[in-house]
Tab-separated table of C-alpha atoms in Angstrom:
chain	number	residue	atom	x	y	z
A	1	UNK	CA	126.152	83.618	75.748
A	2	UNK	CA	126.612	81.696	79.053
A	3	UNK	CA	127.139	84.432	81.183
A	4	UNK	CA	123.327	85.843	80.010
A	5	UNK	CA	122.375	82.321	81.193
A	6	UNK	CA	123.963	82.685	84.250
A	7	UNK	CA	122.750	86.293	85.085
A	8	UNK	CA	118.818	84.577	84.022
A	9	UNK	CA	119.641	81.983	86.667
A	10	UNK	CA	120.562	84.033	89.122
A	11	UNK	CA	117.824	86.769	88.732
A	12	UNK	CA	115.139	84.228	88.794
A	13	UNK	CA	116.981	82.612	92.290
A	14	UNK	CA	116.703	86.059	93.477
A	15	UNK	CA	113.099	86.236	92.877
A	16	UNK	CA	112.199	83.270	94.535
A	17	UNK	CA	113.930	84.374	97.780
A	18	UNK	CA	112.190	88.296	97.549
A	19	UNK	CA	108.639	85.567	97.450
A	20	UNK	CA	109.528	83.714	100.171
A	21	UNK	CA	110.680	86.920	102.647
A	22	UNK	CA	107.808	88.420	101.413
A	23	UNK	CA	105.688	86.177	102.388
A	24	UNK	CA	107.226	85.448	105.458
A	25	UNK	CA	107.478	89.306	106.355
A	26	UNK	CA	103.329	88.991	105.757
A	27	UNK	CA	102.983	86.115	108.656
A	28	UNK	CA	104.802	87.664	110.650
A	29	UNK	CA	103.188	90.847	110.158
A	30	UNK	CA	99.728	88.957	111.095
A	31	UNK	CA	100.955	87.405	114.318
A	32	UNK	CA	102.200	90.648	115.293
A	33	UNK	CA	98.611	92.601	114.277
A	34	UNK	CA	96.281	89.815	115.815
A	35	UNK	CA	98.454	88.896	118.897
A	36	UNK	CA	96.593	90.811	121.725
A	37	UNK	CA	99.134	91.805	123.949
A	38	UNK	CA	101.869	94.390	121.290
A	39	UNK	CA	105.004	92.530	121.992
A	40	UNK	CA	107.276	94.726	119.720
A	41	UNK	CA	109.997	96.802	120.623
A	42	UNK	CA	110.734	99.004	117.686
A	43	UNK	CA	114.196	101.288	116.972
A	44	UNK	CA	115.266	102.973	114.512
A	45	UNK	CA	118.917	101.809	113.813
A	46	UNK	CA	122.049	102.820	111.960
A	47	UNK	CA	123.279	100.368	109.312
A	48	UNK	CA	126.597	100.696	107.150
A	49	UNK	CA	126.261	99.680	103.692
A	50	UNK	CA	128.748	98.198	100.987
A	51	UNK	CA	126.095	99.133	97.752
A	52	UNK	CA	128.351	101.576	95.887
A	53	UNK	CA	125.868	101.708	92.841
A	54	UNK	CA	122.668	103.630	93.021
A	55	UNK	CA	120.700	100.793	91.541
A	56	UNK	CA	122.121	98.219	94.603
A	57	UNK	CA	121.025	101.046	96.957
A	58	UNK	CA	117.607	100.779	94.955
A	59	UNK	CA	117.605	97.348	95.674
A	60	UNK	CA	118.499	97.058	99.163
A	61	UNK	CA	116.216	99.704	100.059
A	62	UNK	CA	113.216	97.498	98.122
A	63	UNK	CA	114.469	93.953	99.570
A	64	UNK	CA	114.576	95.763	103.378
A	65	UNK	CA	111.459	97.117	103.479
A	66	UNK	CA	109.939	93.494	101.932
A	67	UNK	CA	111.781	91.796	104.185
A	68	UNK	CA	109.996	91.011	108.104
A	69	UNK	CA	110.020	93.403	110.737
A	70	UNK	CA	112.139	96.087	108.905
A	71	UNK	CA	111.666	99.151	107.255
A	72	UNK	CA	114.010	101.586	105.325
A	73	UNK	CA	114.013	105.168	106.097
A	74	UNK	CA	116.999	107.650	105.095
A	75	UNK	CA	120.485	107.026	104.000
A	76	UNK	CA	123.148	109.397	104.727
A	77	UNK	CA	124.647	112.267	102.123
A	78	UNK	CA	127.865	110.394	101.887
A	79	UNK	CA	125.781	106.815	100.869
A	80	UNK	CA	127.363	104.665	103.842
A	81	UNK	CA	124.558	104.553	105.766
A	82	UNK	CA	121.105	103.873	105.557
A	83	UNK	CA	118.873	104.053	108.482
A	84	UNK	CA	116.282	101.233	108.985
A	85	UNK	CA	113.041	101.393	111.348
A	86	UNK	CA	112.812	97.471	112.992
A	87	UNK	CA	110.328	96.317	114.670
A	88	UNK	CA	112.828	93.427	117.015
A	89	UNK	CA	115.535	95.819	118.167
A	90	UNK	CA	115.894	94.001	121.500
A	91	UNK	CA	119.566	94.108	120.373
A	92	UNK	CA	121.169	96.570	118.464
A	93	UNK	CA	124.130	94.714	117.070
A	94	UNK	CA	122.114	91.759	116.429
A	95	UNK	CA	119.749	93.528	114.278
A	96	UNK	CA	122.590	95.187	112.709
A	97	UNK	CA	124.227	91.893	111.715
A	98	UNK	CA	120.810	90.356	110.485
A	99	UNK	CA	120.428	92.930	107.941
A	100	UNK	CA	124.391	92.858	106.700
A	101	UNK	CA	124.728	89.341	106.531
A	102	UNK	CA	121.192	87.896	105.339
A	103	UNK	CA	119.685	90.510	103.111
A	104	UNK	CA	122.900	92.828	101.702
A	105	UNK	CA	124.959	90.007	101.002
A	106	UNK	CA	122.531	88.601	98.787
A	107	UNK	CA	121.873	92.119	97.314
A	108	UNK	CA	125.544	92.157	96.721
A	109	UNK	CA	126.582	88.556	95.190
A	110	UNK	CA	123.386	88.586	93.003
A	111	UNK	CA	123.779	92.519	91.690
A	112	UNK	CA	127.480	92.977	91.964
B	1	UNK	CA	87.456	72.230	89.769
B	2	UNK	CA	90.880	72.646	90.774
B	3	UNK	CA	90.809	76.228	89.290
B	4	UNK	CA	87.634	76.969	91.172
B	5	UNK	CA	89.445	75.952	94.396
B	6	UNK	CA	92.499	78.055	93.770
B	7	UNK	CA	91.076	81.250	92.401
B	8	UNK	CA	88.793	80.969	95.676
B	9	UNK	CA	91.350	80.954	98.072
B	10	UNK	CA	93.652	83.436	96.227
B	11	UNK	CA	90.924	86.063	96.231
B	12	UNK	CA	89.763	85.609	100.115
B	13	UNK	CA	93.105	85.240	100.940
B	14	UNK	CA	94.258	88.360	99.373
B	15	UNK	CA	91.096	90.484	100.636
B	16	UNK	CA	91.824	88.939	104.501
B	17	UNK	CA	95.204	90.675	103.983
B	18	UNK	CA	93.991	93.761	103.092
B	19	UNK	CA	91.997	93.751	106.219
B	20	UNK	CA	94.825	92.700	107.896
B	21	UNK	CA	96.748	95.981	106.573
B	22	UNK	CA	93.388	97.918	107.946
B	23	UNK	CA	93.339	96.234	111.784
B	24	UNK	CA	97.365	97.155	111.523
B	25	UNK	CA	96.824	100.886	110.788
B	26	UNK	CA	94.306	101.207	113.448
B	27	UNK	CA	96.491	98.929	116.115
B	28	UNK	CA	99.580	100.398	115.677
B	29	UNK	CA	100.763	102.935	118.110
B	30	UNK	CA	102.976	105.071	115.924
B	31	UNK	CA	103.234	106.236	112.438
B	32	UNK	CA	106.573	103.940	112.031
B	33	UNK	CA	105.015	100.832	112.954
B	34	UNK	CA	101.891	101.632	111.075
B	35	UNK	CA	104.143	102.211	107.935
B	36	UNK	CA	105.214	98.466	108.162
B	37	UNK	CA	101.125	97.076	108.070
B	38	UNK	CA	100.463	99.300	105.231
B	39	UNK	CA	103.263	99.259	103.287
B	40	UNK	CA	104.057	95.131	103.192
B	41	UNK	CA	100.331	93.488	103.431
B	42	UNK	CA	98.588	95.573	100.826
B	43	UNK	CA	101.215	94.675	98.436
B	44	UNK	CA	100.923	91.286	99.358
B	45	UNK	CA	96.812	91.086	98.701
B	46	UNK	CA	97.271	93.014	95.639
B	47	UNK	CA	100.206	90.051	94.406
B	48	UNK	CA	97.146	87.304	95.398
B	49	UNK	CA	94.243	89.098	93.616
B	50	UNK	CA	96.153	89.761	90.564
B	51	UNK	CA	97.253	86.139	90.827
B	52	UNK	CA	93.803	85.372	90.966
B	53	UNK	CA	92.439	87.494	87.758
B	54	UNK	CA	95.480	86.310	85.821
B	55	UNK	CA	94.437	82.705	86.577
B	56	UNK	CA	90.551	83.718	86.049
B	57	UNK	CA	91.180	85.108	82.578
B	58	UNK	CA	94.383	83.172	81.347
B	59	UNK	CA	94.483	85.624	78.477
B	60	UNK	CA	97.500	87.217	77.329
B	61	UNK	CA	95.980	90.829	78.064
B	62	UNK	CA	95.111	90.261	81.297
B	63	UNK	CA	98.205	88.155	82.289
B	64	UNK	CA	100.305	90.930	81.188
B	65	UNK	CA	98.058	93.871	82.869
B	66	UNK	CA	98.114	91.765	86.488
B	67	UNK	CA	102.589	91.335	85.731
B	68	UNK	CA	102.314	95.156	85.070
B	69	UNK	CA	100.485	96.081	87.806
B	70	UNK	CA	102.392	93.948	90.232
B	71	UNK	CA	105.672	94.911	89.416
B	72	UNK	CA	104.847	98.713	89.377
B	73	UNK	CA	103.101	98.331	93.138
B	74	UNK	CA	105.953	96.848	94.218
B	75	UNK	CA	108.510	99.450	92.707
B	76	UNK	CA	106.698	102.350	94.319
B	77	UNK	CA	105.147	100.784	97.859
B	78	UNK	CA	108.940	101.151	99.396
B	79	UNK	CA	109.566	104.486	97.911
B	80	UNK	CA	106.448	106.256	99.189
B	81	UNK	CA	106.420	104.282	102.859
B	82	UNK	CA	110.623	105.708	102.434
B	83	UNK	CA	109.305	109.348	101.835
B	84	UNK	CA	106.564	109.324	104.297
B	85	UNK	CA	108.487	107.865	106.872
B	86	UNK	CA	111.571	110.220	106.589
B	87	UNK	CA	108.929	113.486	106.126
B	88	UNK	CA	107.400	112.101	109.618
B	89	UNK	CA	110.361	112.276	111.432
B	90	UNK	CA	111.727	115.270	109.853
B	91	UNK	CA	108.373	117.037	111.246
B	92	UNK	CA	108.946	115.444	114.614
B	93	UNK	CA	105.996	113.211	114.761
B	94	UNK	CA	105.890	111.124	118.338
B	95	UNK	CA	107.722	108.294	118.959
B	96	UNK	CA	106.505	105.970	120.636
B	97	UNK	CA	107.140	105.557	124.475
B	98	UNK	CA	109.036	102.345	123.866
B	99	UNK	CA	110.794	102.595	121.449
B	100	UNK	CA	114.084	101.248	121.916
B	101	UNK	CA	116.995	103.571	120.316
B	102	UNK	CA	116.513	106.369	117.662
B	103	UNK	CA	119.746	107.208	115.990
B	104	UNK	CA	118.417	108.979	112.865
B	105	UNK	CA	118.023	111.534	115.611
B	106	UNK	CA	120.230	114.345	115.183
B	107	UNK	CA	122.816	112.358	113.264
B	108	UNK	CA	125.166	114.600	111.758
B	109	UNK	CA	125.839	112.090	108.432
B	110	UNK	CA	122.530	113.532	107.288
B	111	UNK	CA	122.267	116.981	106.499
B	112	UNK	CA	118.713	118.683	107.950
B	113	UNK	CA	118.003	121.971	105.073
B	114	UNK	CA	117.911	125.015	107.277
B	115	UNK	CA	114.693	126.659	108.175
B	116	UNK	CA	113.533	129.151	105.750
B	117	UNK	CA	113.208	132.531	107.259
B	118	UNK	CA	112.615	135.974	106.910
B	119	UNK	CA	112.298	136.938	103.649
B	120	UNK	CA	113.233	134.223	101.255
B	121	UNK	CA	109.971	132.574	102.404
B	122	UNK	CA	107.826	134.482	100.980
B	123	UNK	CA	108.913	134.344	97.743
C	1	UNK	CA	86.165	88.808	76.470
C	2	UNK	CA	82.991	87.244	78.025
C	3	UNK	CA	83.366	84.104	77.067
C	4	UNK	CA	83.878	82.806	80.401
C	5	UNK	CA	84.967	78.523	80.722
C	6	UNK	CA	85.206	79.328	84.609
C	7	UNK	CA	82.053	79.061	86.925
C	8	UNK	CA	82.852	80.611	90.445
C	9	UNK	CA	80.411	80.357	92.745
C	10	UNK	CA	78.785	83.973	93.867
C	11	UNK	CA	79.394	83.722	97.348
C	12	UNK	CA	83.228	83.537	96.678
C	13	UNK	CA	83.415	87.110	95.491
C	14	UNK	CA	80.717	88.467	97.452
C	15	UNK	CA	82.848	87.416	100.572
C	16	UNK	CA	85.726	89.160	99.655
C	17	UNK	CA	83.826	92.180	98.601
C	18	UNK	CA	82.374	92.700	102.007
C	19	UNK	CA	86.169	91.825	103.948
C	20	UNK	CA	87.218	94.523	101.673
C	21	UNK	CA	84.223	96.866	102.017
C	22	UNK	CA	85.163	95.679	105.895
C	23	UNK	CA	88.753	96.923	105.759
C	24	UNK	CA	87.728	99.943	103.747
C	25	UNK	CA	85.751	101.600	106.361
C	26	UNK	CA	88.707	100.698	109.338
C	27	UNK	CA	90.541	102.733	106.759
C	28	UNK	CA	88.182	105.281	107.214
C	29	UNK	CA	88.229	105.633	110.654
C	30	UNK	CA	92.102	105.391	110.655
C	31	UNK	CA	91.965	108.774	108.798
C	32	UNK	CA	89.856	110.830	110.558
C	33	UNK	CA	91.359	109.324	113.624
C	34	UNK	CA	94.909	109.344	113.020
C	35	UNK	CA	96.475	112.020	115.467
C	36	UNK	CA	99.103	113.815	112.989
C	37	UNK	CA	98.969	114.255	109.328
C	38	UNK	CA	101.228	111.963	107.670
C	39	UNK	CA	98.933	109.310	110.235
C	40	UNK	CA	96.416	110.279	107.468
C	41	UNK	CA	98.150	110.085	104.522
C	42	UNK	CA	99.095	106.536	105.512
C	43	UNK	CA	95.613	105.957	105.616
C	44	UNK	CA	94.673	107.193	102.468
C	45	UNK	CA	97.820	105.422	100.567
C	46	UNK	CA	96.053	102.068	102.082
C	47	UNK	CA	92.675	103.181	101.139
C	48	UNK	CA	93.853	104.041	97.341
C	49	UNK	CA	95.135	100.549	97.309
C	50	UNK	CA	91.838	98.877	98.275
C	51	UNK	CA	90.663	100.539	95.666
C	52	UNK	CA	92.508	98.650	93.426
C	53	UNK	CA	91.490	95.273	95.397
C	54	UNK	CA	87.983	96.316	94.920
C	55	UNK	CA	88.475	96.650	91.070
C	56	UNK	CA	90.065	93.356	90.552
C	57	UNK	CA	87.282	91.654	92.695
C	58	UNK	CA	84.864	93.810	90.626
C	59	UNK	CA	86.153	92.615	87.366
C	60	UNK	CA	86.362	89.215	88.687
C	61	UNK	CA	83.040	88.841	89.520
C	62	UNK	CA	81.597	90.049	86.562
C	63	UNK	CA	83.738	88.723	83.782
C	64	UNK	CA	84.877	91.245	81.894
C	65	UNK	CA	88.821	91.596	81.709
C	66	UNK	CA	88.818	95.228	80.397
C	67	UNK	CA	87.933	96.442	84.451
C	68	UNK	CA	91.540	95.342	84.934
C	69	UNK	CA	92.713	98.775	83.214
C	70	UNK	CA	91.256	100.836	85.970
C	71	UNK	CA	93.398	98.922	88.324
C	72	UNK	CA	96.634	99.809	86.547
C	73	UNK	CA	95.561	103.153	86.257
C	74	UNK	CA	94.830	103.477	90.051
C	75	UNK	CA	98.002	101.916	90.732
C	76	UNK	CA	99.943	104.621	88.535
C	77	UNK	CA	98.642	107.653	89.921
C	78	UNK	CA	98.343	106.803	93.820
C	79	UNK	CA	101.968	106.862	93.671
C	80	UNK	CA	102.051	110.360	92.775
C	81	UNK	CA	99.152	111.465	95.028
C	82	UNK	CA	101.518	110.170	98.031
C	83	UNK	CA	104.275	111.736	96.663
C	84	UNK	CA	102.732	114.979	96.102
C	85	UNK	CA	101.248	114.759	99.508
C	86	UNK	CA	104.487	114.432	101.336
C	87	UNK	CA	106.550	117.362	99.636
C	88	UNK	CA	103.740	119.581	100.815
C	89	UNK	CA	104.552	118.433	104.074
C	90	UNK	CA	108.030	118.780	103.506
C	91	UNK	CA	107.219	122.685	102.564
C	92	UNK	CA	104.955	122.821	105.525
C	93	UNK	CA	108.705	122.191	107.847
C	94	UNK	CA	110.342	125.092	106.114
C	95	UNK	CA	107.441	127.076	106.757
């Protein structure tokens, strides 16, 4: 019975971090759209993935394209690789490391 | 009073975003960067109006129509901007001039379906 | 359902009618503008969900909760117009 407890918990953690990037994502979204002078640089970038289920891909490919300034596109046939449109890609490995470390490890820990 | 006050701001704040996703489509240079304003803020004013009814009503029917509705346009908003967004650059839609890096392009991890010809197409 | 306990005032909705009726018409002239076709059906996938902005305003503003089924009901079936929409382009490549 604890461990349905637990699983509650942590769903209802998760949700309140998929609010808060959401609405983040939508601010930043606004500066970007009102700001007068378009001071994006966007890029399309390879990302390697750990999700071995289809239902984490489903996840990380929901959480991504809520979270601010990035956007999933494709993953690859063998499911190592998803592709994901940013809208910051001033540096490549940077972006690359933003989306392992802050969104996919929380994919991972909470849906494991 | 409260109430008043809160359904208020929930329902212009949810129709500004909406607008917002409109001024996006329209400022956007690409079809990429457009996917991001129309795929994130409508979603987002559709989460406050809901919010809004829900709170307007405050009956179980409409609580549970505005959860529904929610949930559902939050399920499908990444799949379709997904499908769009890999049938635009399948068709080779323009890029725009700077963009930084493409490496979708041509990758070999993802396998392109051959071109129909001859006459299997016309079948 | 009319029983309403709630008194908002009309200038509340009737704003964000208009900033919708506002962003409908930008949507508008996003599709006939937009210079390739899935430009357009980004467009209309925003328009279809104003539509469902518009409805929950609508039944909002006049008090009846049962205008909230049209919403869902938008909100099921946009999905498949977009989907439907991009597997004709996706025929159109092969083609």
């Amino acid at each position: 019975m604890p461990k349905i407890i637990e699983i509650t918990f942590d769903f209802f953690i998760f949700l309140l971090f998929y609010l808060k990037e959401m609405v983040k994502a939508n601010l930043v979204l606004a500066r970007d759209i009102l700001s007068p002078a378009m001071k994006i640089s966007p890029g399309i970038v390879k990302v390697p993935t750990d999700a071995k289920s289809d239902n984490q891909v489903l996840i990380l490919f929901n959480l991504i394209t809520m979270t601010p300034g990035s956007l999933c596109m494709d993953i690859s046939d063998d499911k190592k690789n998803i592709y994901v449109h940013g809208m910051y890609v001033k540096n490549r490995d940077a972006f690359e490391k933003e989306i392992k470390e802050g969104i996919e490890k929380k994919v991972l820990e909470v849906f494991g | 009073m409260i109430k008043v006050t809160i359904i208020s701001i929930l329902l212009i704040a949810g129709s500004l975003f909406s607008l917002l996703a409109a001024i996006g489509v329209l400022r956007f240079p690409d079809i990429y960067t457009r996917m991001h304003a129309a795929t994130k803020a409508p979603a987002f004013g559709i989460l406050l109006l809901q919010t809004a009814a829900a709170v307007y009503f405050a009956t179980f029917y409409a609580v549970i129509i505005s959860l529904m509705v929610v949930v559902f346009i939050f399920l499908t908003a990444p799949v379709a901007s997904h499908i769009i967004s890999r049938v635009a650059h399948l068709l080779g839609t323009p890029k725009w001039d700077k963009t930084v890096i493409d490496e979708l392009e041509n990758d070999p991890d993802v396998s392109i379906p051959a071109k129909i010809t001859g006459n299997r197409a016309k079948q | 359902m009319n029983a309403m306990a709630i008194q908002l005032p009309d200038w509340v909705t009737l704003t964000s009618l208009v900033v919708l009726a506002l962003s409908m018409l930008l949507a508008l002239i996003g599709l006939f503008r937009g210079p390739s076709l899935p430009d357009r059906i980004v467009a209309l996938d925003l328009i279809a969900s104003l539509s469902i902005g518009f409805t929950i305003v609508f039944a909002v503003s006049t008090g009846n909760s049962r205008y909230l089924d049209i919403a869902a009901i938008v909100a099921l079936v946009i999905f498949i117009g977009t989907v439907a929409y991009a597997s004709y382009l996706k025929k159109k490549y092969y083609d």
